[in-house]
Structures are given as C-alpha cells and as structure tokens.
mmCIF file of N, CA, C and O in Angstrom:
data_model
loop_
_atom_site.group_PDB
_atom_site.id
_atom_site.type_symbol
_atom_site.label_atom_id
_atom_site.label_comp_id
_atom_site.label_asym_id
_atom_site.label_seq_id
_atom_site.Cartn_x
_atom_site.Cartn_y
_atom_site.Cartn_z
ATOM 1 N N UNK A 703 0.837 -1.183 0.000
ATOM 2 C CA UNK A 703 0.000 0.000 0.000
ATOM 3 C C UNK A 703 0.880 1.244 0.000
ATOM 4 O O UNK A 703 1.953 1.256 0.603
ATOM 5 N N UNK A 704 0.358 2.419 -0.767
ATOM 6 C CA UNK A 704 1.069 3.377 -0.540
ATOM 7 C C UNK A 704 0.400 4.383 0.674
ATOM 8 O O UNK A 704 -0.612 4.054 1.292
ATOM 9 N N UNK A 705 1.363 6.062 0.985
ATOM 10 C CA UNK A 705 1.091 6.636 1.871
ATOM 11 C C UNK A 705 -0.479 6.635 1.897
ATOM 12 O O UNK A 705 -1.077 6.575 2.971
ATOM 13 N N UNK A 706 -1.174 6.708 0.617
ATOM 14 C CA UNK A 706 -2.711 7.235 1.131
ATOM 15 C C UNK A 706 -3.628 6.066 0.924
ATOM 16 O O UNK A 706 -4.762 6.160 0.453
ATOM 17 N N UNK A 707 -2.921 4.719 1.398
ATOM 18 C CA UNK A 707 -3.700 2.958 1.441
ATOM 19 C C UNK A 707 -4.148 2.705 0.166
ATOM 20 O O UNK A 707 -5.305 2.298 0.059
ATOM 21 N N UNK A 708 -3.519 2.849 -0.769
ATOM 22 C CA UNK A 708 -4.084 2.316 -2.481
ATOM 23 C C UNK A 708 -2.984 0.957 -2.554
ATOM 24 O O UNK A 708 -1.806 0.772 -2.247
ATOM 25 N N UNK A 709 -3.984 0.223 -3.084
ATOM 26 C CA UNK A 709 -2.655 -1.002 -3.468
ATOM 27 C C UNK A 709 -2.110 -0.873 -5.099
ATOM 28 O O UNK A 709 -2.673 -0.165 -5.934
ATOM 29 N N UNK A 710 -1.174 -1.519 -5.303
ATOM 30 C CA UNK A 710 -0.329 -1.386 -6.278
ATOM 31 C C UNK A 710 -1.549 -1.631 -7.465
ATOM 32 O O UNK A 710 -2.018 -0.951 -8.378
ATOM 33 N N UNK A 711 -1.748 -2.810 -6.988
ATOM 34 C CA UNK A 711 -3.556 -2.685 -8.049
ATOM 35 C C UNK A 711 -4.411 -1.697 -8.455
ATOM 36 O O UNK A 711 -4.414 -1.134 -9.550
ATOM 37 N N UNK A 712 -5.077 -1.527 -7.597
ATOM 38 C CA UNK A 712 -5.459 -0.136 -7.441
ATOM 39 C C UNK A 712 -4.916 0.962 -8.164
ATOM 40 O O UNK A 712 -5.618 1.419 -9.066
ATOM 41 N N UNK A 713 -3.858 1.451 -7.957
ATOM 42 C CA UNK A 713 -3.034 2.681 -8.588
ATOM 43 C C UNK A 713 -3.004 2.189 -10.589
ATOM 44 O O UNK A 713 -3.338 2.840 -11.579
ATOM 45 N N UNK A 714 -2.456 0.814 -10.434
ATOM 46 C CA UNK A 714 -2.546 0.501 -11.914
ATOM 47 C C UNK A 714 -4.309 0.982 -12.549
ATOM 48 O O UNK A 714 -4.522 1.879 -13.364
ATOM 49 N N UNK A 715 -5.151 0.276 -12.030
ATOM 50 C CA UNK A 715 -6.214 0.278 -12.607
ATOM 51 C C UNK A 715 -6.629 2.059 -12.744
ATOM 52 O O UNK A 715 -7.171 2.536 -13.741
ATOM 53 N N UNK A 716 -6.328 2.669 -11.799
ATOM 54 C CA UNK A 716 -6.983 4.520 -11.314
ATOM 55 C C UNK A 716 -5.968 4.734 -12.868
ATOM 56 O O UNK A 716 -6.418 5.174 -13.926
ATOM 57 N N UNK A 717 -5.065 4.453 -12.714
ATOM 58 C CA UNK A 717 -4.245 5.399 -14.322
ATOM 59 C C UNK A 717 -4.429 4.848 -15.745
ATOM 60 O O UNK A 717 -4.250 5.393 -16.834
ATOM 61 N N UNK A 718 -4.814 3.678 -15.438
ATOM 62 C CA UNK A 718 -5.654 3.168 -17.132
ATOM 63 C C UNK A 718 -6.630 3.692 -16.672
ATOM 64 O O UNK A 718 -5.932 4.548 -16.128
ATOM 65 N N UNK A 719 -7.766 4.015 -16.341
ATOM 66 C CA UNK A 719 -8.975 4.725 -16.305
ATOM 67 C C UNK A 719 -8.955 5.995 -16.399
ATOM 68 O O UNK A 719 -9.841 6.565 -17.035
ATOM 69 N N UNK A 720 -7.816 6.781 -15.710
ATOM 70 C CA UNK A 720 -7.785 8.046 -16.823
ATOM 71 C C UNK A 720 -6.887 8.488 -17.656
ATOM 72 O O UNK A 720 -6.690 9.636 -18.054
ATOM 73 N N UNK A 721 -6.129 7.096 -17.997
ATOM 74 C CA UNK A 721 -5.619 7.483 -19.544
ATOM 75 C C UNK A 721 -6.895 6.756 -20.785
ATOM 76 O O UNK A 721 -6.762 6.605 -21.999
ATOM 77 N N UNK A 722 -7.796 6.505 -20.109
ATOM 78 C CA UNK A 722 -8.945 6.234 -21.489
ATOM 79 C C UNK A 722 -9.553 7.219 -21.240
ATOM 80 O O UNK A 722 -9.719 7.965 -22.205
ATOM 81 N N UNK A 723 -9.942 7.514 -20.361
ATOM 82 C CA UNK A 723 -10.468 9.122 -20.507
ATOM 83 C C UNK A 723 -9.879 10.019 -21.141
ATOM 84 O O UNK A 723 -10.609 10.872 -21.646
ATOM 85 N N UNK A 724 -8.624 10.129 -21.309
ATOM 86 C CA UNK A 724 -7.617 10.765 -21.598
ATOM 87 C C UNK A 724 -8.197 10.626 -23.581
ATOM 88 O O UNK A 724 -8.845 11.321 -24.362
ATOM 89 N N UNK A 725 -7.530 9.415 -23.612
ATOM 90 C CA UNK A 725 -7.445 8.784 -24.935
ATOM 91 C C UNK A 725 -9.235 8.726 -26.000
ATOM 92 O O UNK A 725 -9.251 8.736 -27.231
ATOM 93 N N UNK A 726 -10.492 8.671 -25.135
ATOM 94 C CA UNK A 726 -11.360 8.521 -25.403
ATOM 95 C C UNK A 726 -11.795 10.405 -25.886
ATOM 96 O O UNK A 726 -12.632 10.680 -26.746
ATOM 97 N N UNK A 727 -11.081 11.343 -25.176
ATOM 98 C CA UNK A 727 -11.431 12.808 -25.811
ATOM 99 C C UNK A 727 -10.521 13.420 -26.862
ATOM 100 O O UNK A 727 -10.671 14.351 -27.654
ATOM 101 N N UNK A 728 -9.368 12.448 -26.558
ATOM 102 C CA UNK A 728 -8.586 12.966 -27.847
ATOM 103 C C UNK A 728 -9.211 11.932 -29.237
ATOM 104 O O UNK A 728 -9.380 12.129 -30.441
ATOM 105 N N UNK A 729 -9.330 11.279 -28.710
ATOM 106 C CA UNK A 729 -10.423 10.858 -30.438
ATOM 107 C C UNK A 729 -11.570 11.401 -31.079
ATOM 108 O O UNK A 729 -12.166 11.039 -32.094
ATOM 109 N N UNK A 730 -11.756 12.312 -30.312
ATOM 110 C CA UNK A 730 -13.123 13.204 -31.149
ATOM 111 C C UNK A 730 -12.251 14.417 -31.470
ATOM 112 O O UNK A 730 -12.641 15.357 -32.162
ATOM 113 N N UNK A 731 -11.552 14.364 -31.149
ATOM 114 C CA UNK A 731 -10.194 15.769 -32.383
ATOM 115 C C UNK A 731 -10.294 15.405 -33.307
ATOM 116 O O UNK A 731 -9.944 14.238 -33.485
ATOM 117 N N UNK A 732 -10.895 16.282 -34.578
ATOM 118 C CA UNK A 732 -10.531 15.909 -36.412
ATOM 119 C C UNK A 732 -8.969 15.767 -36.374
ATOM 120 O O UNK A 732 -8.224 15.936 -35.409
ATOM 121 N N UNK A 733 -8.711 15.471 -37.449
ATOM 122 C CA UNK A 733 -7.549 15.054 -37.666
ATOM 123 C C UNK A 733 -7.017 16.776 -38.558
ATOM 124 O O UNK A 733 -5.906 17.119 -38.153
ATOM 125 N N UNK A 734 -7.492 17.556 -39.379
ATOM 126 C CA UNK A 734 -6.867 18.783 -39.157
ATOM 127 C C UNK A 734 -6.720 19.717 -38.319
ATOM 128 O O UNK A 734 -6.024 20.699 -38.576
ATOM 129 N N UNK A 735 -7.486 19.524 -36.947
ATOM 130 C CA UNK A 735 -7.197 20.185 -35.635
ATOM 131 C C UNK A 735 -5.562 19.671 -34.926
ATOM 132 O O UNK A 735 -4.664 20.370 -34.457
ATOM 133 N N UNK A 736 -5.672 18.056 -35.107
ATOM 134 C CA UNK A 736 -4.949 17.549 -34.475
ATOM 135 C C UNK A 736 -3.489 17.776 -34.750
ATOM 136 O O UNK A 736 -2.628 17.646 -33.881
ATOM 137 N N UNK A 737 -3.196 18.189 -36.244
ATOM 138 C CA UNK A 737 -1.999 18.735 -36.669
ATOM 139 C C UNK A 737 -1.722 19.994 -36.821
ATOM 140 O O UNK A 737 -0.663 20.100 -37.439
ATOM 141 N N UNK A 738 -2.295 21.264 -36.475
ATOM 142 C CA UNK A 738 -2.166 22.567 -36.318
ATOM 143 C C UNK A 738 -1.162 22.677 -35.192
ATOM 144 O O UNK A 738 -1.061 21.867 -34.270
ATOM 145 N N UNK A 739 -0.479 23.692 -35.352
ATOM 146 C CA UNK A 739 1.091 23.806 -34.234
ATOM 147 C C UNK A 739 0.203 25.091 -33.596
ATOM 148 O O UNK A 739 -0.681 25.788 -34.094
ATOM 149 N N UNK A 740 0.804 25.086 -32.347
ATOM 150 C CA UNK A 740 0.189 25.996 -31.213
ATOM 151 C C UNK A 740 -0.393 25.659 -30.222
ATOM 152 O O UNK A 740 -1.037 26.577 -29.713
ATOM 153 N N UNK A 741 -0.458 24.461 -29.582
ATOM 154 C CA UNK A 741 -1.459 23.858 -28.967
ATOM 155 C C UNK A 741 0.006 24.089 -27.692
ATOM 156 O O UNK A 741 -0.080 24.485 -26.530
ATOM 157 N N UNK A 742 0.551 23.905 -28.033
ATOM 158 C CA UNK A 742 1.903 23.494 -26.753
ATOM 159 C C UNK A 742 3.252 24.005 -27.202
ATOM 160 O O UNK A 742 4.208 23.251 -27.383
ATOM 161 N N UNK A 743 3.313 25.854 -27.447
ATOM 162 C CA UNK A 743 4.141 26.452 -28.128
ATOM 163 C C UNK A 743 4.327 25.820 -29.336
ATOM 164 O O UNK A 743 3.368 25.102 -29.621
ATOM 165 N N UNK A 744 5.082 25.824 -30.028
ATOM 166 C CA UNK A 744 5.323 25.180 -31.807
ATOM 167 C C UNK A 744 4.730 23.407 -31.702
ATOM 168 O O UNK A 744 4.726 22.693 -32.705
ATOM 169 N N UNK A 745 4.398 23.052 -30.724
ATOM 170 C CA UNK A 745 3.632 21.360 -30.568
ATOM 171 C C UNK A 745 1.996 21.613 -31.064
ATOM 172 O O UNK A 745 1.165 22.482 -30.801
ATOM 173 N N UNK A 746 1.993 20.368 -31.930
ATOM 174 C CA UNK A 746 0.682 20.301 -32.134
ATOM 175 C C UNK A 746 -0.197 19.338 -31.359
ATOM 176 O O UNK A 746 0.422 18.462 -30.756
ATOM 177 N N UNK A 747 -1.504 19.328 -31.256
ATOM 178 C CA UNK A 747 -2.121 18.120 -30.354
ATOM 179 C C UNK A 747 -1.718 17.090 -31.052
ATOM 180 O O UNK A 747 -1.958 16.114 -30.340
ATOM 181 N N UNK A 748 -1.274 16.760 -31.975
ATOM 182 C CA UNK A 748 -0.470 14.840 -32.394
ATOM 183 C C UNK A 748 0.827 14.995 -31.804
ATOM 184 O O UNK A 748 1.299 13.981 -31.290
ATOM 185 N N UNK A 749 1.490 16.027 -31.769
ATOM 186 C CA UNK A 749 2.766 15.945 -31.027
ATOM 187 C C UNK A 749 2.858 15.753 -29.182
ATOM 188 O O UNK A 749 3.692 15.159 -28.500
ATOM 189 N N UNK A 750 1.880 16.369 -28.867
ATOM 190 C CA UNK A 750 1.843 16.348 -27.449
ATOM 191 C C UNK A 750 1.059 15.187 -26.804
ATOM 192 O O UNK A 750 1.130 14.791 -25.641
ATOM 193 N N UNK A 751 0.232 14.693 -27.903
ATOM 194 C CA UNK A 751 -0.099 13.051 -27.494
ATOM 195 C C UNK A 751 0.891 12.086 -27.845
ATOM 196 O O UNK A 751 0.902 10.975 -27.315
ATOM 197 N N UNK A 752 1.647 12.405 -28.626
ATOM 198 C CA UNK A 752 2.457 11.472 -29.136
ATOM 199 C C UNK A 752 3.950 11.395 -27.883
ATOM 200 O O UNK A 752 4.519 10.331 -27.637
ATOM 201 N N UNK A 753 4.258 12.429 -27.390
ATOM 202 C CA UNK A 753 4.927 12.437 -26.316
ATOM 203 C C UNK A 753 4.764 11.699 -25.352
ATOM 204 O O UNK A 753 5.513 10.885 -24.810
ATOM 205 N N UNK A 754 3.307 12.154 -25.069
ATOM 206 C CA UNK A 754 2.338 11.197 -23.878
ATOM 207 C C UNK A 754 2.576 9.889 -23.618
ATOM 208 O O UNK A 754 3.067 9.258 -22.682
ATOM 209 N N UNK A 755 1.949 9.549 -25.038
ATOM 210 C CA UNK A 755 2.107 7.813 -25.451
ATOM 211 C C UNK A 755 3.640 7.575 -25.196
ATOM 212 O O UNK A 755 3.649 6.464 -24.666
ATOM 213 N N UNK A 756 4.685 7.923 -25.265
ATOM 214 C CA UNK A 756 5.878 8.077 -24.635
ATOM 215 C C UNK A 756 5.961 7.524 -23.397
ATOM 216 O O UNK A 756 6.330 6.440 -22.946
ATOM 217 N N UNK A 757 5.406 8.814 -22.841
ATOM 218 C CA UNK A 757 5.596 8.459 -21.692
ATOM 219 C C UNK A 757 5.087 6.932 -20.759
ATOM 220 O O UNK A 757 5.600 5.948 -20.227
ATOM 221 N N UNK A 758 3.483 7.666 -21.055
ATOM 222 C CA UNK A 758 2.380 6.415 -20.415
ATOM 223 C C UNK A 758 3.684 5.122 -20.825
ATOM 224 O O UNK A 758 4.009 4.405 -19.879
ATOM 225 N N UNK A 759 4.340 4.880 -22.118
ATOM 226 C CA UNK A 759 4.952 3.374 -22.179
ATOM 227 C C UNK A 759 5.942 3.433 -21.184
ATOM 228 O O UNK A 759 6.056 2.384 -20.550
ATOM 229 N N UNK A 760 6.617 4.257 -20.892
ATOM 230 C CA UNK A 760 7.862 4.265 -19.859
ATOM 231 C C UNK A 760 6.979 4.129 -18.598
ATOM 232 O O UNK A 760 7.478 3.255 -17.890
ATOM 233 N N UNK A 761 5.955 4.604 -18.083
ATOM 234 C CA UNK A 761 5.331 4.547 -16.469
ATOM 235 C C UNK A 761 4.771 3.081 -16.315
ATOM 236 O O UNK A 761 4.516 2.586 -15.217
ATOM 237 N N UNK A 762 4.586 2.371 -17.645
ATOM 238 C CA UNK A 762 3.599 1.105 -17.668
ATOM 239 C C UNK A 762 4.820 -0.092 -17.211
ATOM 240 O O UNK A 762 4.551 -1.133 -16.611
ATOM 241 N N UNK A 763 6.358 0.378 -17.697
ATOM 242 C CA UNK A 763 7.122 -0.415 -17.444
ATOM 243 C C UNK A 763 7.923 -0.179 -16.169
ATOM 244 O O UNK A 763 8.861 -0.819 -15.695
ATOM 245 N N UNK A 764 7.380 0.766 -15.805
ATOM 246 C CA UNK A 764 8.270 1.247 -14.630
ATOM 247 C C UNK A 764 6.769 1.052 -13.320
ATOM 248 O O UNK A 764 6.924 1.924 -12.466
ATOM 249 N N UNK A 765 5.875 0.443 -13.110
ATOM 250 C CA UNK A 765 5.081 0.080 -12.961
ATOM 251 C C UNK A 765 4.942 -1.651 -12.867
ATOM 252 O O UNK A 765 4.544 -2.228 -11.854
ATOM 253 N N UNK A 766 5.293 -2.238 -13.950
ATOM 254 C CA UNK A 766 5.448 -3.538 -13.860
ATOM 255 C C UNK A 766 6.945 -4.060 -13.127
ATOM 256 O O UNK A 766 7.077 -5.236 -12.789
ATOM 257 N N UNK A 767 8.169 -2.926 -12.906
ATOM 258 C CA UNK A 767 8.893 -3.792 -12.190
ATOM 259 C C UNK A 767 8.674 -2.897 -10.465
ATOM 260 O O UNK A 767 9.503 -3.018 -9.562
ATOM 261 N N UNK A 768 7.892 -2.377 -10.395
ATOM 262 C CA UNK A 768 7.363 -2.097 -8.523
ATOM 263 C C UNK A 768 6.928 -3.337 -8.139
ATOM 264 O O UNK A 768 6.018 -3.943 -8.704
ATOM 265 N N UNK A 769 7.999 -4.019 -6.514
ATOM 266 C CA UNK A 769 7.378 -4.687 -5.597
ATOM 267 C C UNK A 769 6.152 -4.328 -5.278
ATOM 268 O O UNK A 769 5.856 -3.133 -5.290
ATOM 269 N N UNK A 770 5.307 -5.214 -4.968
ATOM 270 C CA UNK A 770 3.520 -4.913 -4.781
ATOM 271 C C UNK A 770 3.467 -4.044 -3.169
ATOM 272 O O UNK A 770 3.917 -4.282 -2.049
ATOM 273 N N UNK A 771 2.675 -2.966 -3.779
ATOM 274 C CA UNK A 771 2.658 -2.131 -2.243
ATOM 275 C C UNK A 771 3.607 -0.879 -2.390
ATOM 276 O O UNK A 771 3.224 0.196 -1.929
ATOM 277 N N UNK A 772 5.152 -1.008 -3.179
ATOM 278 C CA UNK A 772 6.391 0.131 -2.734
ATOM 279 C C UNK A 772 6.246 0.842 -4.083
ATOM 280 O O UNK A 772 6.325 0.281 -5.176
ATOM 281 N N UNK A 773 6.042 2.041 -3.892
ATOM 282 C CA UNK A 773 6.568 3.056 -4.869
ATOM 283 C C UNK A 773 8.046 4.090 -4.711
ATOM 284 O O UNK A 773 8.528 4.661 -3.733
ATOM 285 N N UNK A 774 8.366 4.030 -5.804
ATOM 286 C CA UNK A 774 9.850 4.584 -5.734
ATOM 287 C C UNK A 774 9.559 5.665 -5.499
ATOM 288 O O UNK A 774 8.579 6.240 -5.971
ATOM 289 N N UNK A 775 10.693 6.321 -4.407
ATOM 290 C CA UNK A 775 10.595 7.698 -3.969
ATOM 291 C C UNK A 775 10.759 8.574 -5.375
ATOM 292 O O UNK A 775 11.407 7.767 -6.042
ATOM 293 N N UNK A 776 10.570 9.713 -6.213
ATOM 294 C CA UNK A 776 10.801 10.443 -7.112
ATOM 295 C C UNK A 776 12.145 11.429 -6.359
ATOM 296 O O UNK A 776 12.398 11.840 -5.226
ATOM 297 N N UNK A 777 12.820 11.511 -7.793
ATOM 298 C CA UNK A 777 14.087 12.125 -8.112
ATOM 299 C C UNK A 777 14.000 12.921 -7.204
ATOM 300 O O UNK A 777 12.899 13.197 -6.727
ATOM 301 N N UNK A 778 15.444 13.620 -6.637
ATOM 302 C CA UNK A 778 15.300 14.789 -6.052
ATOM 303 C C UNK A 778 14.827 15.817 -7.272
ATOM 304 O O UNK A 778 13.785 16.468 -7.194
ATOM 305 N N UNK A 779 15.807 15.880 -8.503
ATOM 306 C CA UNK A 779 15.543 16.615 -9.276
ATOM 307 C C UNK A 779 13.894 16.980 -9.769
ATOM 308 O O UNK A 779 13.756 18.186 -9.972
ATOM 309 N N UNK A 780 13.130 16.482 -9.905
ATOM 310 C CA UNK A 780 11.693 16.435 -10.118
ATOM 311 C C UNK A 780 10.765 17.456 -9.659
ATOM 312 O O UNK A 780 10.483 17.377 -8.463
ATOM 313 N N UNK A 781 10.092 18.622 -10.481
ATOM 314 C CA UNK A 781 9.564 18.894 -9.801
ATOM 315 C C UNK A 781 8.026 18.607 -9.660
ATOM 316 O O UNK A 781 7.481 18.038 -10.606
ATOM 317 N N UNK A 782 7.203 18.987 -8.444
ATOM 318 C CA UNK A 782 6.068 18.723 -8.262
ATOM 319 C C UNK A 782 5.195 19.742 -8.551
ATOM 320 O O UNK A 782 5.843 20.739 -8.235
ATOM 321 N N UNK A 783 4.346 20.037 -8.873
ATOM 322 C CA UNK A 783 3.197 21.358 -9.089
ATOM 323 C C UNK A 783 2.213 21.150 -8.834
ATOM 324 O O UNK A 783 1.348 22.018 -8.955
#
C-alpha cells in the first residue's frame, strides 16, 4: 500500500482509467485540428499526445517492475506542481 492505502492494483487500474479518458477525448479531435502547431508552443495536439504515449509506455514499465505495495521515492531533481 502506498502513503494514502491504495494497493499497487489499485493505482494501476486509477491510471488506465484516466488514460482512457484521456485517450477517449482525444479521439473526437478531427484530424486537421490535431496537426495545427500551437497547442503546446510550436507542438501540435499529435505531437503532445504522441509524447504522452511516450511516456504512459515508460510509467507502464516502470510500474510492472514495482514490488507490490512500494513506490519509488521520485528524483530529487523532479519537480512537483
């Protein structure tokens, strides 16, 4: 479990549920919205999902090697907002 009692389960399932939320509103973007630059300084919304999808693959694997229950402390460097 982490600090606020979620199990490792748990946390998996809460972030696929709102990365389809996520993923389920970026599919009603036309596809010439989706390539217009400006959305994220010179990024367009395909670029800044496409980052995403990036990422989400790096958290999914960094996710599958967490002991059940322990989350890695984050970087010092990191910031939080």
């Amino acid at each position: 479990m982490n600090k606020n009692g979620q199990s490792i389960e748990a946390l998996r399932e809460e972030f696929h549920n709102r990365g389809q939320v996520f993923l389920d509103a970026a599919r009603e973007i036309g596809a010439e919205i989706a390539v217009k630059p400006g959305i994220c300084g010179e990024w367009s919304i395909k670029d800044v999902l496409a980052h995403l999808a990036g990422w989400n693959r790096a958290a999914v694997r960094e996710y599958e090697l967490l002991p059940d229950g322990e989350l890695p402390p984050l970087p010092e460097d990191m910031e939080i907002i």
